[in-house]
């Protein structure tokens, strides 16, 4: 069995694949962690900190058993997922369009991070979490919940981080979280396309392909020199992928809001979805930190 | 929140809705059990035995929160499910085509019965199961697993029945299971259409609508007088519903196999799916007890 997260993997996808593969092996089911793309600087920082190698880069899964982490969407799955057998899904997003022809297990909960659910799985199977695995799970939760600031964060996530920090022997987990987000904020010198794609997800919205990227930083001023390049790049990306829209969220985790950069066949969607009028292809979405909870659902409703 | 199973509800759907609604209320989430159709004689027997009324018959769920039990298929959900918010799914089948626009919880496991998973939920939330609820949960598992004979039955189901029997104070649960299947075997005097629809599910197979009914009895001889009526009725049902195929499984739980009655635009599917050649629109499928595990997956592959 391969355990693999979504395309353009984030820390939740990578750390979750490692943590779940370890658990499966402990309960007698042979499993290998894999990934569908390059590590982000944040994820590389986490793995380095706790002494892990990157999981195997593997793009094709035809004929294999696959356990999916952190999504249930065809657009985010391996291209040949239809030729694989999905044996399980652990996720914390809306229910997507993956289907199977055989029974499977799904551990899906409305919490802030897949790793919070993987901790529940360790508890269910009564398996001890090794110190270094607790460390990467904790970091994934701090990343997905924006150090508990995201509206997606639940008390289950907070309790889980506290328990994992104890196992990992980390005294000040918030300081470690800020260190992570500083790594994430170092955007200068990186090509615009790499930044747009760093945390990018495609969605099928009422038959339209919609790509939404997100960059979470400590201060939006890091984008002042490169915003124009990012705007030009999402217009290109939209055309290349035959997408209806590409949006890029520039999220300020301290001010707790996001500037959305817009490339769309129908800009009025933004007004309908978020009640703000874009000016020159941009708008400020106050209080918006979560793509999953605050950006995708209203947009999906606007498309419906 | 309403807790509701599939169309043409079986005992798992009804008993599961009652058991899960009770659990949700115990953990502070107001929930009402509902149903999408009439009770089968087997389910009526179970509810009567343990002193329950039938859950509320409710067909429309627009604007409501809904917790789905025992499936994840659009064809088996309320007609207006797209106007409802699915807050959770508990199921033990293949992953179907229901999707959501918001995060939810899914407790899906490859076990023999949804009620086995609902027992896991009681354990997770540390809620005591009342005696009469343990009784109906136990009966649902005995029904879905054909008293442990079905290949879908797992050790989790068996352990769960043993624990529930103890709570319910039932000493000989296998005898109660046989009593249930005797109720199910009383088919004479019932109109053909009612029998065909008693445990009938529609599936979307590669874009084709395929209906599969199943009748589980202790001895197939009960069908000798009515088999011709059943054969004529599935031909009618296929035409009425614009279906590609309608199949009816006459399952002999003692001989452990099923006779399949066939009304299809393409009878060669049966040969491709099960390796047997139909004679006069019928075939014997030796060892086949489970629609979910032994009938649907090979058929889905034959359609693909
Ligand atoms: Mn995640
Ligand atoms: Mn069931």
Coordinates of C-alpha atoms and ligand atoms in Angstrom, one line a residue:
Chain A
X1 CA 0.0 0.0 0.0
X2 CA 1.1 3.5 -0.8
X3 CA 0.1 6.4 1.4
X4 CA 0.0 9.7 -0.5
X5 CA -1.4 13.2 -0.2
X6 CA -2.5 15.6 -2.8
X7 CA -0.7 17.1 -5.8
X8 CA 1.6 20.0 -4.9
X9 CA 1.9 18.6 -1.4
X10 CA 1.7 20.7 1.6
X11 CA 3.1 19.8 5.1
X12 CA -0.1 18.1 6.0
X13 CA 0.1 15.8 3.0
X14 CA 3.8 14.9 3.5
X15 CA 3.8 14.6 7.3
X16 CA 0.5 12.8 7.2
X17 CA 1.7 10.2 4.7
X18 CA 4.8 9.5 6.8
X19 CA 2.8 9.3 10.1
X20 CA 0.0 7.1 8.6
X21 CA 2.4 4.8 6.8
X22 CA 4.3 4.2 10.1
X23 CA 1.0 3.5 11.9
X24 CA -0.2 1.0 9.2
X25 CA 3.1 -0.8 9.4
X26 CA 2.8 -1.1 13.2
X27 CA -0.7 -2.7 12.8
X28 CA 0.7 -5.2 10.3
X29 CA -0.3 -3.6 7.0
X30 CA 2.8 -2.9 4.9
X31 CA 2.7 0.7 3.7
X32 CA 5.1 3.2 2.0
X33 CA 4.8 6.9 2.2
X34 CA 4.9 8.7 -1.2
X35 CA 4.5 12.2 -2.6
X36 CA 3.1 13.7 -5.8
X37 CA 5.5 16.6 -6.0
X38 CA 8.3 18.7 -4.7
X39 CA 8.6 19.7 -1.0
X40 CA 7.7 23.3 -0.1
X41 CA 10.4 25.2 1.9
X42 CA 8.2 24.9 5.0
X43 CA 7.9 21.1 4.6
X44 CA 11.6 20.7 4.0
X45 CA 12.3 22.7 7.2
X46 CA 10.0 20.4 9.2
X47 CA 11.5 17.2 7.9
X48 CA 15.0 18.5 8.4
X49 CA 14.2 19.6 12.0
X50 CA 13.0 16.1 12.9
X51 CA 15.4 14.0 10.9
X52 CA 13.3 12.6 8.1
X53 CA 14.0 12.1 4.4
X54 CA 11.4 13.2 1.8
X55 CA 9.0 10.3 1.0
X56 CA 9.4 8.6 -2.4
X57 CA 8.4 10.8 -5.4
X58 CA 5.9 8.6 -7.2
X59 CA 3.4 9.8 -9.8
X60 CA 1.8 6.6 -11.2
X61 CA -0.3 4.2 -9.1
X62 CA -2.0 1.9 -11.6
X63 CA -2.6 -1.5 -10.1
X64 CA -1.5 -0.4 -6.6
X65 CA -3.4 0.0 -3.3
X66 CA -3.5 3.6 -2.3
X67 CA -4.4 5.4 1.0
X68 CA -5.3 9.0 0.2
X69 CA -4.3 11.8 2.7
X70 CA -5.8 15.3 2.9
X71 CA -8.3 15.4 0.1
X72 CA -11.0 13.4 -1.8
X73 CA -10.8 15.2 -5.1
X74 CA -10.1 13.6 -8.5
X75 CA -8.2 16.8 -9.6
X76 CA -5.8 16.5 -6.6
X77 CA -5.3 12.7 -6.9
X78 CA -2.7 10.9 -9.0
X79 CA -3.5 11.0 -12.8
X80 CA -4.1 7.3 -13.0
X81 CA -6.0 6.9 -9.7
X82 CA -8.9 5.3 -11.7
X83 CA -6.5 2.3 -12.3
X84 CA -5.6 2.1 -8.6
X85 CA -7.6 0.7 -5.6
X86 CA -8.3 3.3 -3.0
X87 CA -8.3 1.5 0.3
X88 CA -8.7 4.5 2.5
X89 CA -9.0 8.3 2.8
X90 CA -8.1 10.5 5.8
X91 CA -9.2 14.0 5.2
X92 CA -10.7 17.2 6.7
X93 CA -12.1 19.0 3.6
X94 CA -15.5 18.9 1.9
X95 CA -16.3 15.5 0.3
X96 CA -15.0 15.5 -3.2
X97 CA -15.7 13.5 -6.3
X98 CA -13.4 10.5 -5.8
X99 CA -15.4 7.2 -6.0
X100 CA -14.5 3.6 -5.6
X101 CA -15.8 0.2 -6.8
X102 CA -15.0 -1.5 -3.5
X103 CA -15.6 -0.8 0.2
X104 CA -12.9 1.3 1.9
X105 CA -12.2 3.1 5.1
X106 CA -12.7 6.9 5.4
X107 CA -11.6 8.9 8.4
X108 CA -13.0 12.3 7.6
X109 CA -13.6 14.9 10.3
X110 CA -14.4 18.6 10.2
X111 CA -11.2 19.6 12.0
X112 CA -8.2 21.8 11.1
X113 CA -5.8 19.2 9.9
X114 CA -5.5 15.6 8.6
X115 CA -2.8 14.9 11.2
X116 CA -5.3 15.6 14.0
X117 CA -7.3 12.7 12.6
X118 CA -4.2 10.5 12.2
X119 CA -3.6 11.1 15.9
X120 CA -7.1 9.7 16.5
X121 CA -6.2 6.7 14.4
X122 CA -3.1 6.1 16.6
X123 CA -5.3 6.3 19.7
X124 CA -7.9 3.9 18.1
X125 CA -5.3 1.3 17.3
X126 CA -3.5 2.0 20.6
X127 CA -0.1 2.5 18.9
X128 CA 2.6 4.7 20.5
X129 CA 3.7 7.7 18.4
X130 CA 7.5 8.0 18.1
X131 CA 9.0 11.3 19.2
X132 CA 10.1 12.5 15.7
X133 CA 6.7 11.5 14.1
X134 CA 4.9 13.4 16.9
X135 CA 7.1 16.4 15.9
X136 CA 6.1 16.4 12.2
X137 CA 2.5 15.8 13.0
X138 CA 2.5 18.7 15.4
X139 CA 4.1 21.0 12.8
X140 CA 1.5 20.0 10.1
X141 CA -1.3 21.0 12.5
X142 CA 0.3 24.3 13.3
X143 CA 0.7 25.0 9.6
X144 CA -2.8 24.0 8.6
X145 CA -4.4 25.9 11.5
X146 CA -2.1 29.0 11.1
X147 CA -1.0 28.4 14.7
X148 CA -4.7 28.1 15.8
X149 CA -5.7 31.4 14.2
X150 CA -7.6 29.8 11.3
X151 CA -11.4 29.5 11.6
X152 CA -10.9 25.8 10.7
X153 CA -9.1 25.3 14.0
X154 CA -11.0 23.2 16.6
X155 CA -10.4 22.3 20.2
X156 CA -9.5 18.8 18.9
X157 CA -6.6 20.4 17.0
X158 CA -5.4 22.4 19.9
X159 CA -5.5 19.4 22.3
X160 CA -3.8 17.3 19.7
X161 CA -0.9 19.8 19.3
X162 CA -0.5 20.0 23.1
X163 CA -0.3 16.2 23.3
X164 CA 2.1 15.8 20.4
X165 CA 4.3 18.6 21.7
X166 CA 4.7 16.7 25.0
X167 CA 5.6 13.5 23.2
X168 CA 8.0 15.4 20.9
X169 CA 9.6 17.2 23.9
X170 CA 8.9 20.7 22.4
X171 CA 8.4 23.3 25.1
X172 CA 7.4 26.3 23.0
X173 CA 5.4 25.0 20.1
X174 CA 4.1 28.5 19.1
X175 CA 7.7 29.7 18.7
X176 CA 8.4 26.8 16.4
X177 CA 5.2 27.6 14.5
X178 CA 6.4 31.2 14.0
X179 CA 9.8 29.9 12.8
X180 CA 7.9 27.8 10.2
X181 CA 5.9 30.8 9.0
X182 CA 9.1 32.8 8.7
X183 CA 10.5 30.1 6.4
X184 CA 7.2 30.4 4.4
X185 CA 7.5 34.2 4.2
X186 CA 10.9 34.1 2.4
X187 CA 9.4 34.6 -1.1
X188 CA 11.9 37.0 -2.7
X189 CA 14.2 35.5 -5.3
X190 CA 11.7 32.7 -6.1
X191 CA 10.2 32.7 -9.7
X192 CA 6.6 33.9 -9.8
X193 CA 5.3 30.6 -11.2
X194 CA 7.0 28.7 -8.3
X195 CA 5.2 30.9 -5.8
X196 CA 1.8 30.7 -7.5
X197 CA 2.1 26.9 -7.6
X198 CA 3.6 26.5 -4.1
X199 CA 0.2 25.7 -2.5
X200 CA -2.2 25.5 -5.5
X201 CA -5.3 23.4 -5.8
X202 CA -7.6 22.9 -8.7
X203 CA -11.3 22.5 -8.1
X204 CA -14.2 21.4 -10.3
X205 CA -16.9 24.0 -9.6
X206 CA -20.1 23.2 -11.4
X207 CA -18.1 21.9 -14.4
X208 CA -15.6 24.8 -14.4
X209 CA -12.0 24.3 -13.6
X210 CA -10.9 26.8 -10.9
X211 CA -7.4 27.0 -9.5
X212 CA -6.8 28.6 -6.1
X213 CA -3.3 29.3 -4.8
X214 CA -2.4 30.6 -1.4
X215 CA 0.8 32.1 0.2
X216 CA 0.7 32.7 3.9
X217 CA 3.2 35.2 5.2
X218 CA 3.9 37.2 8.3
X219 CA 3.7 40.6 6.5
X220 CA 2.2 41.3 3.0
X221 CA 5.0 43.9 2.3
X222 CA 7.2 41.0 1.1
X223 CA 5.0 41.0 -2.0
X224 CA 5.4 44.7 -2.9
X225 CA 8.2 44.1 -5.4
X226 CA 6.7 41.0 -7.0
X227 CA 2.9 41.5 -6.9
X228 CA 2.8 42.6 -10.6
X229 CA 4.7 39.4 -11.6
X230 CA 2.3 37.3 -9.7
X231 CA -0.7 39.0 -11.3
X232 CA 0.8 38.5 -14.8
X233 CA 1.5 34.8 -14.0
X234 CA -2.0 33.8 -12.9
X235 CA -3.4 35.3 -16.1
X236 CA -0.9 33.0 -18.0
X237 CA -1.7 30.0 -15.8
X238 CA -5.4 30.4 -16.4
X239 CA -4.9 30.4 -20.2
X240 CA -2.5 27.4 -20.2
X241 CA -4.7 25.2 -18.1
X242 CA -8.0 26.2 -19.9
X243 CA -9.2 27.3 -16.5
X244 CA -12.3 29.4 -15.9
X245 CA -10.5 31.3 -13.1
X246 CA -7.2 31.4 -11.2
X247 CA -7.1 33.1 -7.8
X248 CA -4.1 33.7 -5.6
X249 CA -4.6 34.4 -1.9
X250 CA -1.9 36.5 -0.3
X251 CA -2.6 35.8 3.3
X252 CA -1.3 38.0 6.2
X253 CA -1.4 35.7 9.2
X254 CA -0.7 38.6 11.6
X255 CA -3.3 41.0 10.2
X256 CA -5.6 38.0 9.7
X257 CA -6.9 38.6 6.2
X258 CA -6.1 37.9 2.6
X259 CA -5.6 39.9 -0.5
X260 CA -7.1 38.0 -3.5
X261 CA -5.5 38.4 -6.9
X262 CA -8.0 37.6 -9.6
X263 CA -7.8 36.2 -13.2
X264 CA -11.3 35.1 -14.2
X265 CA -13.7 34.8 -17.1
X266 CA -16.3 36.4 -14.7
X267 CA -15.0 38.8 -12.1
X268 CA -18.5 39.3 -10.8
X269 CA -18.2 35.9 -9.0
X270 CA -16.0 37.6 -6.4
X271 CA -18.7 40.2 -5.6
X272 CA -21.3 37.4 -5.4
X273 CA -19.1 35.1 -3.3
X274 CA -17.5 37.6 -0.9
X275 CA -19.5 40.8 -1.1
X276 CA -16.5 42.9 -2.1
X277 CA -15.9 44.8 -5.4
X278 CA -12.5 44.0 -6.9
X279 CA -10.3 47.0 -7.9
X280 CA -7.8 46.4 -10.6
X281 CA -8.1 42.6 -10.3
X282 CA -7.6 42.6 -6.5
X283 CA -9.6 42.7 -3.3
X284 CA -9.0 42.5 0.4
X285 CA -10.9 39.8 2.2
X286 CA -10.9 40.8 5.8
X287 CA -10.7 37.9 8.3
X288 CA -10.1 35.4 5.6
X289 CA -7.4 32.9 6.4
X290 CA -8.8 29.6 5.2
X291 CA -9.2 28.6 1.6
X292 CA -11.1 25.5 2.6
X293 CA -13.6 27.1 4.9
X294 CA -13.9 30.8 3.8
X295 CA -12.9 30.8 0.1
X296 CA -14.1 27.6 -1.5
X297 CA -17.6 27.2 -0.2
X298 CA -18.9 30.7 -1.1
X299 CA -17.3 30.5 -4.5
X300 CA -18.8 27.1 -5.1
X301 CA -22.2 28.6 -4.2
X302 CA -21.6 31.5 -6.6
X303 CA -20.9 29.0 -9.4
X304 CA -24.0 26.9 -8.6
Chain B
X1 CA -30.2 17.4 12.3
X2 CA -32.0 14.5 10.6
X3 CA -30.3 11.0 10.6
X4 CA -31.5 9.0 7.6
X5 CA -30.6 5.9 5.7
X6 CA -31.1 5.0 2.0
X7 CA -34.2 4.8 -0.1
X8 CA -36.1 1.6 0.3
X9 CA -34.7 1.3 3.8
X10 CA -33.3 -2.0 5.1
X11 CA -32.8 -2.8 8.8
X12 CA -29.3 -1.3 8.9
X13 CA -30.7 2.0 7.6
X14 CA -33.6 2.2 10.1
X15 CA -31.9 0.8 13.2
X16 CA -28.7 2.8 12.4
X17 CA -30.7 6.0 12.1
X18 CA -32.4 5.4 15.5
X19 CA -29.1 4.4 17.2
X20 CA -27.1 7.3 15.7
X21 CA -29.7 9.9 16.5
X22 CA -29.8 8.7 20.1
X23 CA -25.9 8.9 20.3
X24 CA -25.9 12.4 18.8
X25 CA -28.5 13.6 21.3
X26 CA -26.4 12.2 24.1
X27 CA -23.4 14.2 23.0
X28 CA -25.4 17.4 22.8
X29 CA -26.3 17.5 19.1
X30 CA -30.1 17.5 18.6
X31 CA -30.9 14.8 16.1
X32 CA -34.1 13.1 14.8
X33 CA -34.2 9.7 13.1
X34 CA -36.0 9.6 9.8
X35 CA -36.7 7.2 7.0
X36 CA -37.2 7.4 3.2
X37 CA -39.7 4.6 2.8
X38 CA -41.8 1.8 4.3
X39 CA -40.4 -0.7 6.8
X40 CA -39.7 -4.2 5.5
X41 CA -41.4 -7.0 7.4
X42 CA -37.9 -7.9 8.9
X43 CA -37.4 -4.3 10.2
X44 CA -41.0 -4.2 11.5
X45 CA -40.3 -7.4 13.4
X46 CA -37.0 -6.0 14.9
X47 CA -38.6 -2.7 16.0
X48 CA -41.6 -4.5 17.5
X49 CA -39.3 -7.0 19.3
X50 CA -37.4 -4.2 21.1
X51 CA -40.3 -1.7 21.6
X52 CA -39.5 1.0 19.0
X53 CA -41.9 3.0 16.8
X54 CA -40.9 3.5 13.1
X55 CA -38.8 6.7 12.6
X56 CA -40.6 9.7 11.0
X57 CA -41.3 9.2 7.3
X58 CA -39.7 12.3 5.7
X59 CA -38.8 12.6 2.0
X60 CA -37.7 16.3 1.7
X61 CA -34.6 17.7 3.3
X62 CA -34.1 21.1 1.6
X63 CA -32.4 23.5 4.0
X64 CA -31.9 20.8 6.7
X65 CA -28.7 19.3 8.1
X66 CA -28.6 15.6 7.3
X67 CA -26.5 12.7 8.6
X68 CA -26.5 9.9 6.0
X69 CA -26.5 6.3 7.1
X70 CA -25.5 3.2 5.1
X71 CA -24.6 4.7 1.7
X72 CA -22.9 7.6 -0.1
X73 CA -24.8 7.5 -3.4
X74 CA -26.9 10.2 -5.0
X75 CA -29.4 7.6 -6.3
X76 CA -30.0 6.3 -2.8
X77 CA -30.3 9.8 -1.1
X78 CA -33.3 12.0 -0.7
X79 CA -34.3 13.6 -4.1
X80 CA -33.5 17.1 -2.8
X81 CA -30.2 16.2 -1.0
X82 CA -28.4 18.9 -3.1
X83 CA -30.4 21.5 -1.2
X84 CA -29.5 20.0 2.2
X85 CA -26.2 20.2 4.1
X86 CA -24.7 16.7 4.6
X87 CA -23.0 16.9 8.0
X88 CA -21.9 13.3 8.2
X89 CA -21.9 9.9 6.6
X90 CA -21.6 6.5 8.3
X91 CA -21.3 3.7 5.8
X92 CA -19.7 0.4 4.9
X93 CA -20.0 0.4 1.1
X94 CA -17.9 1.6 -1.8
X95 CA -17.5 5.4 -1.9
X96 CA -20.3 6.8 -4.0
X97 CA -20.9 10.0 -5.8
X98 CA -22.3 12.2 -3.0
X99 CA -20.2 15.4 -2.7
X100 CA -20.5 18.4 -0.3
X101 CA -19.4 22.0 -0.4
X102 CA -18.4 22.1 3.3
X103 CA -16.3 19.8 5.5
X104 CA -18.1 16.9 7.2
X105 CA -17.4 13.8 9.2
X106 CA -17.3 10.4 7.5
X107 CA -17.1 7.1 9.5
X108 CA -16.7 4.6 6.6
X109 CA -15.2 1.2 7.3
X110 CA -15.0 -2.0 5.2
X111 CA -17.0 -4.0 7.7
X112 CA -20.3 -5.9 7.4
X113 CA -22.8 -3.4 8.7
X114 CA -23.1 0.4 9.4
X115 CA -24.3 -0.5 12.9
X116 CA -20.8 -2.0 13.7
X117 CA -19.4 1.4 12.9
X118 CA -22.0 3.2 15.0
X119 CA -20.9 0.9 17.9
X120 CA -17.4 2.3 17.4
X121 CA -18.8 5.8 17.5
X122 CA -20.5 5.0 20.9
X123 CA -17.1 3.7 22.1
X124 CA -15.3 6.8 20.8
X125 CA -17.7 9.2 22.6
X126 CA -17.8 6.9 25.6
X127 CA -21.7 6.8 25.6
X128 CA -23.5 3.9 27.1
X129 CA -25.8 2.0 24.7
X130 CA -29.3 1.4 26.1
X131 CA -30.5 -2.2 26.2
X132 CA -33.2 -1.8 23.5
X133 CA -30.9 0.1 21.2
X134 CA -28.2 -2.6 21.6
X135 CA -30.9 -5.1 20.5
X136 CA -31.8 -3.3 17.2
X137 CA -28.2 -2.7 16.4
X138 CA -27.4 -6.3 16.9
X139 CA -30.3 -7.4 14.7
X140 CA -29.1 -5.0 11.9
X141 CA -25.7 -6.6 12.0
X142 CA -27.1 -10.2 11.9
X143 CA -29.2 -9.1 8.9
X144 CA -26.5 -7.4 6.9
X145 CA -24.0 -10.2 7.6
X146 CA -26.5 -13.0 7.0
X147 CA -25.8 -14.3 10.5
X148 CA -22.0 -14.0 9.8
X149 CA -22.2 -16.1 6.6
X150 CA -21.7 -13.2 4.2
X151 CA -18.1 -12.7 2.9
X152 CA -18.6 -9.0 4.0
X153 CA -18.6 -10.2 7.7
X154 CA -15.5 -9.3 9.6
X155 CA -14.2 -10.2 13.1
X156 CA -15.2 -6.6 14.1
X157 CA -18.9 -7.5 13.2
X158 CA -18.8 -10.7 15.2
X159 CA -17.3 -9.1 18.3
X160 CA -19.7 -6.3 18.0
X161 CA -22.7 -8.6 17.9
X162 CA -21.4 -10.5 20.9
X163 CA -20.9 -7.3 22.9
X164 CA -24.4 -6.0 21.9
X165 CA -26.1 -9.3 22.7
X166 CA -24.6 -9.1 26.2
X167 CA -25.9 -5.5 26.7
X168 CA -29.3 -6.4 25.3
X169 CA -29.5 -9.6 27.4
X170 CA -30.0 -11.9 24.4
X171 CA -28.6 -15.3 25.1
X172 CA -29.0 -17.1 21.7
X173 CA -28.5 -14.4 19.1
X174 CA -28.2 -16.9 16.3
X175 CA -31.7 -18.2 17.0
X176 CA -33.0 -14.7 16.9
X177 CA -31.2 -14.2 13.6
X178 CA -32.9 -17.3 12.1
X179 CA -36.3 -16.0 13.4
X180 CA -35.6 -12.8 11.5
X181 CA -34.7 -14.6 8.3
X182 CA -37.9 -16.7 8.6
X183 CA -39.9 -13.5 8.7
X184 CA -38.0 -12.5 5.6
X185 CA -38.7 -15.8 3.8
X186 CA -42.5 -15.3 4.0
X187 CA -42.9 -14.0 0.5
X188 CA -46.1 -15.8 -0.7
X189 CA -49.2 -13.5 -1.0
X190 CA -47.0 -10.4 -1.5
X191 CA -47.4 -8.7 -4.9
X192 CA -44.4 -9.2 -7.2
X193 CA -43.5 -5.5 -7.4
X194 CA -43.4 -5.3 -3.6
X195 CA -41.0 -8.2 -3.5
X196 CA -38.8 -6.8 -6.2
X197 CA -38.6 -3.4 -4.5
X198 CA -38.2 -4.8 -0.9
X199 CA -34.4 -4.4 -0.9
X200 CA -33.7 -2.6 -4.2
X201 CA -30.8 -0.3 -5.0
X202 CA -30.1 1.8 -8.1
X203 CA -26.5 2.3 -9.1
X204 CA -24.9 4.6 -11.6
X205 CA -22.5 2.3 -13.5
X206 CA -20.4 4.2 -16.0
X207 CA -23.4 6.4 -16.8
X208 CA -25.9 3.6 -17.0
X209 CA -28.7 3.2 -14.4
X210 CA -28.7 -0.3 -13.0
X211 CA -31.2 -1.6 -10.4
X212 CA -30.3 -4.6 -8.3
X213 CA -32.8 -6.2 -5.9
X214 CA -32.2 -8.9 -3.4
X215 CA -34.4 -11.3 -1.5
X216 CA -32.7 -13.5 1.1
X217 CA -34.6 -16.6 2.2
X218 CA -34.0 -19.9 4.0
X219 CA -35.1 -22.0 1.0
X220 CA -35.4 -20.9 -2.7
X221 CA -38.5 -23.2 -3.1
X222 CA -40.6 -20.4 -1.7
X223 CA -40.2 -18.8 -5.2
X224 CA -41.3 -21.7 -7.3
X225 CA -44.9 -20.4 -7.6
X226 CA -43.9 -16.8 -8.2
X227 CA -40.7 -16.8 -10.1
X228 CA -42.4 -16.2 -13.4
X229 CA -44.2 -13.1 -12.0
X230 CA -40.9 -11.8 -10.6
X231 CA -39.2 -12.2 -14.0
X232 CA -42.1 -10.4 -15.8
X233 CA -42.0 -7.6 -13.2
X234 CA -38.3 -6.8 -13.5
X235 CA -38.7 -6.5 -17.3
X236 CA -41.5 -3.9 -16.6
X237 CA -39.4 -2.1 -14.0
X238 CA -36.5 -1.8 -16.3
X239 CA -38.7 -0.1 -19.0
X240 CA -40.5 2.2 -16.5
X241 CA -37.3 3.5 -15.0
X242 CA -35.3 3.8 -18.3
X243 CA -32.8 1.5 -16.7
X244 CA -30.0 -0.3 -18.6
X245 CA -30.6 -3.4 -16.5
X246 CA -32.6 -4.7 -13.5
X247 CA -31.3 -7.7 -11.7
X248 CA -33.0 -9.6 -8.9
X249 CA -30.9 -11.8 -6.6
X250 CA -32.8 -14.7 -5.0
X251 CA -30.4 -15.6 -2.2
X252 CA -30.5 -19.0 -0.5
X253 CA -28.8 -18.3 2.9
X254 CA -28.6 -22.0 3.8
X255 CA -27.2 -23.2 0.4
X256 CA -25.1 -20.0 0.3
X257 CA -25.6 -18.9 -3.2
X258 CA -27.9 -16.7 -5.3
X259 CA -30.0 -17.2 -8.4
X260 CA -29.9 -14.0 -10.5
X261 CA -32.9 -13.0 -12.6
X262 CA -31.9 -10.8 -15.5
X263 CA -33.6 -8.0 -17.4
X264 CA -30.8 -6.2 -19.4
X265 CA -30.0 -4.4 -22.6
X266 CA -26.8 -6.5 -22.7
X267 CA -27.0 -10.0 -21.1
X268 CA -23.3 -10.6 -22.0
X269 CA -22.5 -8.4 -19.0
X270 CA -23.4 -11.4 -16.7
X271 CA -20.9 -13.6 -18.5
X272 CA -18.2 -11.0 -18.3
X273 CA -18.9 -10.1 -14.6
X274 CA -19.5 -13.6 -13.1
X275 CA -18.2 -16.1 -15.7
X276 CA -21.5 -17.9 -16.0
X277 CA -23.8 -18.1 -19.1
X278 CA -27.4 -17.2 -18.3
X279 CA -30.1 -19.7 -19.4
X280 CA -33.5 -18.3 -20.1
X281 CA -32.7 -15.0 -18.2
X282 CA -31.4 -16.7 -15.1
X283 CA -28.1 -18.0 -13.6
X284 CA -26.9 -19.6 -10.4
X285 CA -24.1 -17.7 -8.7
X286 CA -22.5 -20.2 -6.3
X287 CA -21.3 -18.7 -3.0
X288 CA -22.7 -15.3 -3.8
X289 CA -24.5 -13.8 -0.8
X290 CA -23.4 -10.2 -0.9
X291 CA -24.7 -7.6 -3.4
X292 CA -22.1 -5.1 -2.1
X293 CA -19.0 -7.3 -2.2
X294 CA -19.7 -10.0 -4.8
X295 CA -22.3 -8.6 -7.2
X296 CA -21.7 -4.8 -7.6
X297 CA -17.8 -4.6 -8.1
X298 CA -17.5 -7.2 -10.9
X299 CA -20.6 -5.7 -12.6
X300 CA -19.1 -2.2 -12.3
X301 CA -15.8 -3.5 -13.9
X302 CA -17.8 -5.2 -16.7
X303 CA -19.5 -1.8 -17.4
X304 CA -16.1 0.1 -17.3
Ligands
LIG1 MN1 -4.7 19.6 5.5
LIG2 MN1 -25.7 -1.9 5.6

